[in-house]
Tab-separated table of C-alpha atoms in Angstrom:
chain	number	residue	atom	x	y	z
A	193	UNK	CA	0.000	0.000	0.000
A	194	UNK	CA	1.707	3.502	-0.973
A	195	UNK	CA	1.362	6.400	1.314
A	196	UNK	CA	1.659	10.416	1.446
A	197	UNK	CA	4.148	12.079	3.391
A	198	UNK	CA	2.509	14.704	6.037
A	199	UNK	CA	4.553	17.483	6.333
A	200	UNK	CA	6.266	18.344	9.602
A	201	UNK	CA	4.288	21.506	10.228
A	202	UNK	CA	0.768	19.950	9.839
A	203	UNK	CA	2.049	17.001	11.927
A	204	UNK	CA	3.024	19.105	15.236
A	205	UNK	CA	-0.132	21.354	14.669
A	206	UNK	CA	-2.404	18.464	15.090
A	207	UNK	CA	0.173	16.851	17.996
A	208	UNK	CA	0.089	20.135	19.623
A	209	UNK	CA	-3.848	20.724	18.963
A	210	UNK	CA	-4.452	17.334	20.254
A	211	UNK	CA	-2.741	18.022	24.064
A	212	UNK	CA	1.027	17.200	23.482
A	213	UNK	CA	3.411	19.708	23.651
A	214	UNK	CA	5.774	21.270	20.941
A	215	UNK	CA	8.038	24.147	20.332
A	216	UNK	CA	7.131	27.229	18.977
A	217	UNK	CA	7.169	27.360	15.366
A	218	UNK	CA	6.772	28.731	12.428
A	219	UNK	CA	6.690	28.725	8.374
A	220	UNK	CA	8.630	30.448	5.972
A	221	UNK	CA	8.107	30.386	2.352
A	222	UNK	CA	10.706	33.001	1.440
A	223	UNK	CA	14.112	34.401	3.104
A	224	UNK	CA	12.876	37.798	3.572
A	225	UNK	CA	10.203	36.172	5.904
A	226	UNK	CA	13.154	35.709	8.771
A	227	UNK	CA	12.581	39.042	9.951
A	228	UNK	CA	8.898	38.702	10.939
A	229	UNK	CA	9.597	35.233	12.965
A	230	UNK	CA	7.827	36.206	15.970
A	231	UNK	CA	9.996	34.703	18.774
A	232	UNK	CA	13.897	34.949	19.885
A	233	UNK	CA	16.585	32.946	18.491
A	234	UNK	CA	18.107	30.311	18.621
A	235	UNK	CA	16.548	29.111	15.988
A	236	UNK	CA	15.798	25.300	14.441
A	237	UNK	CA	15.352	25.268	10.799
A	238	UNK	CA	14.358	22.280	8.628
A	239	UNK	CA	13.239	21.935	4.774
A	240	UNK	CA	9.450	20.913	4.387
A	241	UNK	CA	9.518	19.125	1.334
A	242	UNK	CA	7.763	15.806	0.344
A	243	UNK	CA	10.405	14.028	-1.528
A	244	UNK	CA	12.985	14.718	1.427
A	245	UNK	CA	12.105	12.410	4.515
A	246	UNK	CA	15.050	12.302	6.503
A	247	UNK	CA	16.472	15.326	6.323
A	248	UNK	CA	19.771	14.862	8.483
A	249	UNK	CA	20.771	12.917	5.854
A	250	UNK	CA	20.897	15.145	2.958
A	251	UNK	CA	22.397	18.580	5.072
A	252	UNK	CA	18.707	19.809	5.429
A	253	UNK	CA	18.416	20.676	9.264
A	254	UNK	CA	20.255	23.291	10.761
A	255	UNK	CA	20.553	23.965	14.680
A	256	UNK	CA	21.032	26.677	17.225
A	257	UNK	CA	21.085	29.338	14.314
A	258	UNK	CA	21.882	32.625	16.372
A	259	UNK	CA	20.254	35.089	14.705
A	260	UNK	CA	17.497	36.632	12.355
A	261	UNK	CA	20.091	37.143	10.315
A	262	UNK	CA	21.736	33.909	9.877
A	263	UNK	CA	18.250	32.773	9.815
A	264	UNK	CA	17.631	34.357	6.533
A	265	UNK	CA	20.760	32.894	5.608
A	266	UNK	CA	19.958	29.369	6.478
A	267	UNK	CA	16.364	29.817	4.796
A	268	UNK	CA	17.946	31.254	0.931
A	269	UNK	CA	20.267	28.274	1.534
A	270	UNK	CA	17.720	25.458	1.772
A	271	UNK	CA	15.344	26.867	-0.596
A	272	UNK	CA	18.128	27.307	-3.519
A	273	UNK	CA	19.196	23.936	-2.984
A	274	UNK	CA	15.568	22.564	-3.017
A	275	UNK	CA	13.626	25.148	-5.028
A	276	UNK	CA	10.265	23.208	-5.097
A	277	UNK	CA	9.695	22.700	-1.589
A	278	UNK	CA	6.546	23.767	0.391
A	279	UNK	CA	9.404	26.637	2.127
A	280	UNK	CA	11.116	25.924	5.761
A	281	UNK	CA	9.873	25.596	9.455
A	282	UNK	CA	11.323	27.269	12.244
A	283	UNK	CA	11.055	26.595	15.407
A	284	UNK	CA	12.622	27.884	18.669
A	285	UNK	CA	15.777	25.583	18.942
A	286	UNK	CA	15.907	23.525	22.824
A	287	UNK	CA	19.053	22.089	24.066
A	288	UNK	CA	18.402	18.522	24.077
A	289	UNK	CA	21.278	17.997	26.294
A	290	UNK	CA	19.512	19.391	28.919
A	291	UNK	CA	16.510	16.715	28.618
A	292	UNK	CA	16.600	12.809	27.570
A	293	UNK	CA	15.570	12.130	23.860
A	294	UNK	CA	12.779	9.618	23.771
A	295	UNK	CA	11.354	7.832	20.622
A	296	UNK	CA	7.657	7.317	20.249
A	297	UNK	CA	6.030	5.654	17.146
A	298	UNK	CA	3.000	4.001	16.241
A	299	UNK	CA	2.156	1.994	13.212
A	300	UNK	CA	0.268	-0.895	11.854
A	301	UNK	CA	0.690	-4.077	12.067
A	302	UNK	CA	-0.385	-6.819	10.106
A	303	UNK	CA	-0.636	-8.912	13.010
A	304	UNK	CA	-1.560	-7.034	16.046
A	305	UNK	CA	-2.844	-3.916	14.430
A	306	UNK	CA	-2.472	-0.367	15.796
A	307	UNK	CA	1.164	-0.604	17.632
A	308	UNK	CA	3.069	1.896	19.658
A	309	UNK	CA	6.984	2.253	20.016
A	310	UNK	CA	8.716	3.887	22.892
A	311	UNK	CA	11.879	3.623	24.142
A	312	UNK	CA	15.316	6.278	23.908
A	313	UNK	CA	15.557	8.387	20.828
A	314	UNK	CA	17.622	10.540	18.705
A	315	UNK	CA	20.406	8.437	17.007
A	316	UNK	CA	20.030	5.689	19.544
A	317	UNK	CA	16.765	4.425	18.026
A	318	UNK	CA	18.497	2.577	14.636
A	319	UNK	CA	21.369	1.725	16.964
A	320	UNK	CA	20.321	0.175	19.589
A	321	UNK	CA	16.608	-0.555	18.900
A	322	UNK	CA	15.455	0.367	22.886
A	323	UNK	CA	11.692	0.132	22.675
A	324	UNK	CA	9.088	-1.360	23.924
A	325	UNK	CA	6.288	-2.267	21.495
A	326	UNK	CA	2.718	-2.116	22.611
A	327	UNK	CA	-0.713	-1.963	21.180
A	328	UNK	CA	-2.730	0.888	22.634
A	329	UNK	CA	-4.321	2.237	24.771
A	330	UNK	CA	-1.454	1.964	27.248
A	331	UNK	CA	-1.361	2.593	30.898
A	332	UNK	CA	1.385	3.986	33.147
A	333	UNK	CA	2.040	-0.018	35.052
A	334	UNK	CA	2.258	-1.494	31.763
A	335	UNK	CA	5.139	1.488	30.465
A	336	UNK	CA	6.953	1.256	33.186
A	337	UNK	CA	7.063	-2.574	33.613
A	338	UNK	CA	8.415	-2.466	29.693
A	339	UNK	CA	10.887	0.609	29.987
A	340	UNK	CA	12.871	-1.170	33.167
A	341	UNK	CA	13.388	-4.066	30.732
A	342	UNK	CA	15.109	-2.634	27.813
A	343	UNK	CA	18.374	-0.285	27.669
A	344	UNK	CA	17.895	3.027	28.614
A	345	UNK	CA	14.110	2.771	30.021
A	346	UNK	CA	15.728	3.473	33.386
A	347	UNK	CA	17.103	6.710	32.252
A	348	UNK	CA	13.124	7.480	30.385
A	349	UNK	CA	11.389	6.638	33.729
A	350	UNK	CA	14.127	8.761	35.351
A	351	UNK	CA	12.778	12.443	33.747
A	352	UNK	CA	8.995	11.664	33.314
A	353	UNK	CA	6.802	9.843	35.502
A	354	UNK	CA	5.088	6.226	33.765
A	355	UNK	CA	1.987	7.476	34.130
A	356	UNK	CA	2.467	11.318	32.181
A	357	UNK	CA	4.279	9.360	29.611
A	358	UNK	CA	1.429	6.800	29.097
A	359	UNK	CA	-0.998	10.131	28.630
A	360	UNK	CA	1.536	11.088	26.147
A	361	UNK	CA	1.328	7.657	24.530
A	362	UNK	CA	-2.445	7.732	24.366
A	363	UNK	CA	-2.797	11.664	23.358
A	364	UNK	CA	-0.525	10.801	20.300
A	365	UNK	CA	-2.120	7.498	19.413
A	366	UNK	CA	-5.715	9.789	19.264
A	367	UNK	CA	-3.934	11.943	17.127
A	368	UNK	CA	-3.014	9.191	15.402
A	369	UNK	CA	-6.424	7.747	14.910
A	370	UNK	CA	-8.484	11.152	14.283
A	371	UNK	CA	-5.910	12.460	11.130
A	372	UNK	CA	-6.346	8.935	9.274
A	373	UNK	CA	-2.643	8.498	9.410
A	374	UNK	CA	-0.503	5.081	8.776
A	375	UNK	CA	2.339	6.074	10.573
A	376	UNK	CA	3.792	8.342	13.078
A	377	UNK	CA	7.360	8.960	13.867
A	378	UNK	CA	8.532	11.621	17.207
A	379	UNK	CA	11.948	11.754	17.204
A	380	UNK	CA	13.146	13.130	19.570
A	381	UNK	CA	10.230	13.333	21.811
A	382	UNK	CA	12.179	15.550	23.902
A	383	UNK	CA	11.897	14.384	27.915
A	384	UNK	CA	12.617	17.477	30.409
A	385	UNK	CA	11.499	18.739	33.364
A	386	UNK	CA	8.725	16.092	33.843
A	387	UNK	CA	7.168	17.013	30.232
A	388	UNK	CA	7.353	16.128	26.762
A	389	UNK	CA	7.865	17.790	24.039
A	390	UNK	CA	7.779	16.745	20.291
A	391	UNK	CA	10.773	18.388	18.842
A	392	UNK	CA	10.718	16.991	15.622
A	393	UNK	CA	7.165	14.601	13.970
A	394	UNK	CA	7.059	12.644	10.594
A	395	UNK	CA	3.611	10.883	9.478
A	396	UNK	CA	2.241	9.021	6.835
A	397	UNK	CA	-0.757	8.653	4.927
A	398	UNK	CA	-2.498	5.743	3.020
A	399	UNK	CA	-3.573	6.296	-0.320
């Protein structure tokens, strides 16, 4: 079955609209736009494009961009290099060191049906493969009984409660269910301060 892409900015706006939390952001469709962002650098700027997936891969993300200036920079970069994309989104740029990076997924199965995947995030996901895999809904016992058994579920539990992170689980999977989608992807699903926030969100479609 072939799917659509769901662009990063309509993912987080229905994330966000459906109780999780995100960063600020914004969309830019030109350079000149950089000056109207309304909120303070640092910024995080990434290409919103279609064809373009996984965008670390091809030089299309850049981080901790100081200024307004740079900003408009960083914008006529992308969008010279990749002249038919939808433009850029910026959003306020948050020190992951200071947090934990947690990976949450959900996708179909063609066994079990609707399945969630949580477990440490960023670069760590294709590495090490540290989820748990669960079909929803999913309560806080069952996340942390799962977390304390794989690599890094200690460090999860650590910075957000089981029980906030199984309303995070079951807020996304609504999400999930309400847009029609056939796959979601938050990573990171940044972990600070006893709150999550989706940094970054890639969904797909069915045709």
């Amino acid at each position: 079955m072939s799917s659509e892409i769901v662009l990063e900015h309509d993912v987080l706006t229905a994330l966000r609209e459906g109780g999780l939390k995100t960063p600020r952001f914004t969309v830019l469709e030109r350079p000149e736009e950089a000056s109207d962002v309304p909120f303070d650098p640092p910024y995080t700027v990434k290409l919103l494009h279609s064809g373009v997936a996984h965008r670390a891969r091809v030089g299309a993300i850049y981080t901790a961009v100081p200024s307004k200036e740079r900003l408009e920079r960083r914008v006529a970069e992308l969008l010279e290099r990749w002249p038919d994309a939808v433009g850029v989104i910026v959003q306020e740029h948050l020190d992951v060191v200071k947090g934990i990076e947690a990976f949450l997924g959900i996708k179909e199965d063609d066994t079990f049906g609707t399945v969630v995947l949580l477990g440490l995030g960023g670069k760590l996901v294709e590495e090490l493969r540290a989820y748990i895999v669960r079909r929803p809904p999913v309560d806080g016992e069952d996340v942390e009984r799962g977390l304390r058994r794989v690599p890094g579920g200690e460090r999860l539990l650590s910075e957000i409660g089981p029980n906030r992170l199984a309303e995070v689980v079951n807020a996304a999977h609504g999400v999930y269910k309400e847009e029609g989608w056939s796959e979601l992807d938050v990573n990171p699903l940044l972990l600070i301060d006893g709150e999550a926030i989706a940094l970054d969100g890639l969904a797909r479609k069915a045709d």
